[in-house]
CSV table of C-alpha atoms in Angstrom, one decimal:
chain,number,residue,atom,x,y,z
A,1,UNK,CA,9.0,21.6,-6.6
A,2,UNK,CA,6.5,19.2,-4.9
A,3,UNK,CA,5.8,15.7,-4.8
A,4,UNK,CA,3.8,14.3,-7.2
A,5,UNK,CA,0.5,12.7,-6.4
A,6,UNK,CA,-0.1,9.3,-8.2
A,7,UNK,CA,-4.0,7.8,-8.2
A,8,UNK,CA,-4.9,4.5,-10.4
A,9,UNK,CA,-8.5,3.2,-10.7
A,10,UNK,CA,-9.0,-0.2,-12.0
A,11,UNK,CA,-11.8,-2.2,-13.6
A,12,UNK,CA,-11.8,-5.8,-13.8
A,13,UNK,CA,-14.4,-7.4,-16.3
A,14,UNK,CA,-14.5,-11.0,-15.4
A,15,UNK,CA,-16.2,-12.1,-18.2
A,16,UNK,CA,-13.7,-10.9,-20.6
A,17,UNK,CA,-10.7,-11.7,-18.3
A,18,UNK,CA,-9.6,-8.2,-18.9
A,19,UNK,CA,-7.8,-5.8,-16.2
A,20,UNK,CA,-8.0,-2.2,-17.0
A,21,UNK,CA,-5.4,0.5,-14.7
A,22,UNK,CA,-5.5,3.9,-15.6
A,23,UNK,CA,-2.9,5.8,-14.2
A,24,UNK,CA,-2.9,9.7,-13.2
A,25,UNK,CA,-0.8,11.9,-12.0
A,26,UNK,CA,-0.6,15.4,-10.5
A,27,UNK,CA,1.9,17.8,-8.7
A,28,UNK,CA,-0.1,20.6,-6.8
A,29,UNK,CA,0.6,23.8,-7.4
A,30,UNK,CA,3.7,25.4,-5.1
A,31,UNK,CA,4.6,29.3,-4.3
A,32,UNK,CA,6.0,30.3,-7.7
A,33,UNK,CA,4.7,27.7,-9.9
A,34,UNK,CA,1.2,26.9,-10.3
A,35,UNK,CA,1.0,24.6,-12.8
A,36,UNK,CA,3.5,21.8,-13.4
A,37,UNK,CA,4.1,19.5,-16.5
A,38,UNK,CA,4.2,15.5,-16.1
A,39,UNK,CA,7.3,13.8,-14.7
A,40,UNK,CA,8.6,10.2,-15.1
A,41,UNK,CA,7.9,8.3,-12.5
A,42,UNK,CA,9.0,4.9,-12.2
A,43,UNK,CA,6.0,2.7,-11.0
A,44,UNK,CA,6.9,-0.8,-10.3
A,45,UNK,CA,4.0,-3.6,-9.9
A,46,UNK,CA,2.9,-6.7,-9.6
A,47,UNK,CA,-0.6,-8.9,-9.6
A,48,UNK,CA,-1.8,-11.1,-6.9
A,49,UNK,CA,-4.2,-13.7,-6.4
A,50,UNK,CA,-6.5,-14.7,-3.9
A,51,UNK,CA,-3.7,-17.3,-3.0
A,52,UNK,CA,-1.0,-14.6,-2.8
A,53,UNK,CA,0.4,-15.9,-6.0
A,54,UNK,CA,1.7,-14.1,-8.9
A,55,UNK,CA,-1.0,-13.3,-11.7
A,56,UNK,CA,0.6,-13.1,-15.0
A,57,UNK,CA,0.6,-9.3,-16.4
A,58,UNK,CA,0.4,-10.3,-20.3
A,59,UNK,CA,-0.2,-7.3,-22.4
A,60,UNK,CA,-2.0,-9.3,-25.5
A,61,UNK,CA,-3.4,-13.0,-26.0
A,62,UNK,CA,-0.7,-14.3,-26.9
A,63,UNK,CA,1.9,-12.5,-24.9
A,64,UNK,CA,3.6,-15.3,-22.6
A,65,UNK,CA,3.1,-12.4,-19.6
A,66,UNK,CA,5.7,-11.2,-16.7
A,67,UNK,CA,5.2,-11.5,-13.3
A,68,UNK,CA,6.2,-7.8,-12.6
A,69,UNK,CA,6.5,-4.8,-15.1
A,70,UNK,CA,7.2,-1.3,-14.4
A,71,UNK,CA,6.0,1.5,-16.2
A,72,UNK,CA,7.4,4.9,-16.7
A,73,UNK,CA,4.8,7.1,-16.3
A,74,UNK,CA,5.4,9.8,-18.3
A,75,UNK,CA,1.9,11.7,-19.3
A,76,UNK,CA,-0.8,13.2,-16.9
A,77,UNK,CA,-2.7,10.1,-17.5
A,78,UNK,CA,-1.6,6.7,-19.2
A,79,UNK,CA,-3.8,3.4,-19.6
A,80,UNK,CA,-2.8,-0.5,-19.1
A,81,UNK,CA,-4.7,-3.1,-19.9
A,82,UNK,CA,-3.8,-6.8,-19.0
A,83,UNK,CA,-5.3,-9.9,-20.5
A,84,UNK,CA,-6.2,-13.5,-19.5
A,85,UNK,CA,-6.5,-12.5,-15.5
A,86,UNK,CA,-8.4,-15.5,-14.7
A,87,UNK,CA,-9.6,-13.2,-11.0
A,88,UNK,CA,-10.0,-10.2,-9.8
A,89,UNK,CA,-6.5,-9.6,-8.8
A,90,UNK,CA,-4.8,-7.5,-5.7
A,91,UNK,CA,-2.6,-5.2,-7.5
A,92,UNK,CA,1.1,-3.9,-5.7
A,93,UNK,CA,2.1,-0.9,-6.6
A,94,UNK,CA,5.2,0.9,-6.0
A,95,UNK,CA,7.4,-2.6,-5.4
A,96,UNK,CA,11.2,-1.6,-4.3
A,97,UNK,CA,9.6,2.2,-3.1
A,98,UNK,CA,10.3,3.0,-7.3
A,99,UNK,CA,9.1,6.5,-7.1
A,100,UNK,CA,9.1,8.6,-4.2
A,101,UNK,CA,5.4,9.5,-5.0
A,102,UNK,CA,1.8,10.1,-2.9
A,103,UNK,CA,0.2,6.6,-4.2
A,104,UNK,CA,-3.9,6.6,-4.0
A,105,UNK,CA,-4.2,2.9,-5.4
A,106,UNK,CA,-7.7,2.8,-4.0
A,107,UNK,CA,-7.4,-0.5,-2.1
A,108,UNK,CA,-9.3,-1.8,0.6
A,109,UNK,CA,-8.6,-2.4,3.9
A,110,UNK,CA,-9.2,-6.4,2.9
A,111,UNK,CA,-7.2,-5.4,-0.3
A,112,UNK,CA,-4.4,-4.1,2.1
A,113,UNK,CA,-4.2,-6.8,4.8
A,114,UNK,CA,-3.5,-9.2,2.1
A,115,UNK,CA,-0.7,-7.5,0.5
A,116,UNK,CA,0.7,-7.2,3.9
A,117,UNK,CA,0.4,-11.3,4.1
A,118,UNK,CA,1.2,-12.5,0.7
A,119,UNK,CA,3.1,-9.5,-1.4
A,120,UNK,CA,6.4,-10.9,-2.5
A,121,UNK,CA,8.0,-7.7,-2.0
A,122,UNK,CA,9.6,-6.3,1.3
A,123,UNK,CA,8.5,-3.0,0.4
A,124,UNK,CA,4.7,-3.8,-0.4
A,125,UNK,CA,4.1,-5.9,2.5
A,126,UNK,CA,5.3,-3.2,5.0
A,127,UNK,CA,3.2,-0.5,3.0
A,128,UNK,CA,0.2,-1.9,3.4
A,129,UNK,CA,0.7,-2.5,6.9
A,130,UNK,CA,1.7,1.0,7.3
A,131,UNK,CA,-1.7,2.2,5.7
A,132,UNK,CA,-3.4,-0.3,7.6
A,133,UNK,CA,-1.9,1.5,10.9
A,134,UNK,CA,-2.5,5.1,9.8
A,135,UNK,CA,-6.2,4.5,9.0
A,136,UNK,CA,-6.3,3.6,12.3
A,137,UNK,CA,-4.5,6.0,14.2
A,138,UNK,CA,-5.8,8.6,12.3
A,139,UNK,CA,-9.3,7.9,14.3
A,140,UNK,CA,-7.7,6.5,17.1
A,141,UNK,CA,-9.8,3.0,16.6
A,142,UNK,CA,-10.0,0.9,20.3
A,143,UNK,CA,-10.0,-2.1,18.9
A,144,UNK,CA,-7.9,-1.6,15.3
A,145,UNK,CA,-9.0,-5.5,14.5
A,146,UNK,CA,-7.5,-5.3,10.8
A,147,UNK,CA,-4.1,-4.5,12.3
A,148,UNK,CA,-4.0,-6.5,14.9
A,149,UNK,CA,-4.4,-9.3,12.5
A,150,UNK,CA,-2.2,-8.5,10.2
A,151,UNK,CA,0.6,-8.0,12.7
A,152,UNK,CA,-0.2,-11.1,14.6
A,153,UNK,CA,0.7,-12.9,10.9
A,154,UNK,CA,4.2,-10.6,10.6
A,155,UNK,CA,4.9,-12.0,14.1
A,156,UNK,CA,4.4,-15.7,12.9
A,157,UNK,CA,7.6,-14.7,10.4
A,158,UNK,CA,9.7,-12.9,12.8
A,159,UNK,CA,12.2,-16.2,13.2
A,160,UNK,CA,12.8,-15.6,9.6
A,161,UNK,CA,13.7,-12.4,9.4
A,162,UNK,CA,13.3,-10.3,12.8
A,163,UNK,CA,14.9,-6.9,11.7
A,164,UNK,CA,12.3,-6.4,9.1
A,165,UNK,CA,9.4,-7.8,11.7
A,166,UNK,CA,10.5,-5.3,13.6
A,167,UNK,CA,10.0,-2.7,11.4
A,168,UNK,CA,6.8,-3.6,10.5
A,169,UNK,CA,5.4,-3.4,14.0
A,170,UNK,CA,6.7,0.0,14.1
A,171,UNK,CA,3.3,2.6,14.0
A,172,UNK,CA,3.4,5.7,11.9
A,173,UNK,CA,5.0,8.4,13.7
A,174,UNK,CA,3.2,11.2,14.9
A,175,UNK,CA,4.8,13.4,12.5
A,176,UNK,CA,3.7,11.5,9.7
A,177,UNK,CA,0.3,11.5,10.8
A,178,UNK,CA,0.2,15.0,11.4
A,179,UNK,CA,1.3,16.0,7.4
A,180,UNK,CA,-1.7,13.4,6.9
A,181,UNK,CA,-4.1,15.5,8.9
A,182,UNK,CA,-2.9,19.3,9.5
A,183,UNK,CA,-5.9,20.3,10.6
A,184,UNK,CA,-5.8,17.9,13.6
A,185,UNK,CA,-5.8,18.6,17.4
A,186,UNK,CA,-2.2,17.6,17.7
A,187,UNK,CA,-2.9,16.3,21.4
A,188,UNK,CA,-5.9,14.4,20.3
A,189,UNK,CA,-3.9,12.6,17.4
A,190,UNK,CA,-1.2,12.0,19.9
A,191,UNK,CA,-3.7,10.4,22.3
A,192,UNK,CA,-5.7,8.5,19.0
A,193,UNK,CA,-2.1,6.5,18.4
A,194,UNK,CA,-1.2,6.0,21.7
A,195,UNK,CA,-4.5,4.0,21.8
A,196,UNK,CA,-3.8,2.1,18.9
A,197,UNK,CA,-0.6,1.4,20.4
A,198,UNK,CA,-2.1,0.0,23.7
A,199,UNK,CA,-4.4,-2.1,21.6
A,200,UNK,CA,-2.1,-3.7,20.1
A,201,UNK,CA,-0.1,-4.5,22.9
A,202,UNK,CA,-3.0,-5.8,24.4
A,203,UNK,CA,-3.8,-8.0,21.9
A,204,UNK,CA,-0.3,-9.5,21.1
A,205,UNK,CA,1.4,-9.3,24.1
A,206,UNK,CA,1.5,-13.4,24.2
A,207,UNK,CA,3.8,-13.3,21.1
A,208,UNK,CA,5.4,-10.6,21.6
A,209,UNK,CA,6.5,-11.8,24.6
A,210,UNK,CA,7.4,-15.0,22.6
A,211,UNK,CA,9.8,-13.3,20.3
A,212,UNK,CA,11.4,-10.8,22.7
């Protein structure tokens, strides 16, 4: 019972071109069953530059290197180390939603807003938007700048394919931000969103208008 909770630090050495991941994971305890064993979990990723493009994920010098791998995380922690990784790289995690896991990846809101640009995989890109947007909702930010940006680029694409744009300007419902933050005045978060919401209508009503 549960789902498990997934958290990866990283360390890049740049003088050694070396990427370490270590990669934990935990189920809290439930009624009945207080502590739990590992699981396999599926975890599907990919490196990116600061380009968008595919880093290499070569597990030796001489291995020629993939451009995704997925592990099967099967231990409470388990470490990956990646060589020749020329920069320090914007890792995806999760490609394909491979695990139906709470991901902490540690990434940065900059980290974030380019995966949401550049990741090669549907799943990624609307991840990261979807963090970007709960950040923000979740202290109903006036001016949510980050997001506003990074839907402003998914509206650019949204001749190409307008069924996924439109799933990525879809904000994290308030249901989902309530599990985020039980503790919450319900009214309050409900007010914090719908001020994200008018932002962001604000700010891209031009082409929104263009693609409606």
């Amino acid at each position: 019972a549960g789902t498990p909770h997934v958290t990866i630090a990283r360390h890049y050495d740049p003088a050694a071109k070396l990427l370490t991941l270590v990669i934990r994971q935990h189920t809290p305890p439930t009624a009945g069953q207080a502590e739990k064993s590992p699981v396999p979990i599926p975890i599907r990723f990919g490196l990116l530059d600061r380009h968008g493009g595919a880093i290499a994920l070569k597990s030796g010098p001489k291995d020629p290197g993939v451009p995704e791998q997925t592990l099967i995380l099967t231990e409470a922690a388990q470490t990956l180390v990646f060589h020749d990784v020329a920069q320090d790289p914007v890792p995806s995690f999760l490609r394909g939603f491979s695990a139906p896991v709470v991901l902490d990846a540690g990434l940065s809101e900059a980290e974030l807003a380019h995966l949401a640009a550049h990741d090669c995989d549907p799943f990624g890109r609307w991840e990261a938007l979807q963090a970007i947007a709960r950040s923000a909702c979740l202290v109903g930010d006036t001016h949510p700048s980050a997001l506003i940006a990074a839907l402003a680029r998914a509206l650019e694409q949204a001749q190409s394919d307008a069924a996924f744009t439109a799933l990525l300007l879809r904000l994290p419902a308030w249901p989902e931000l309530i599990q985020l933050r039980p503790d919450a005045d319900p009214e309050a978060l409900h007010r914090a969103r719908a001020q994200v919401r008018h932002a962001v209508a604000v700010a891209l009503c031009e082409p929104l208008d263009l693609v409606i």
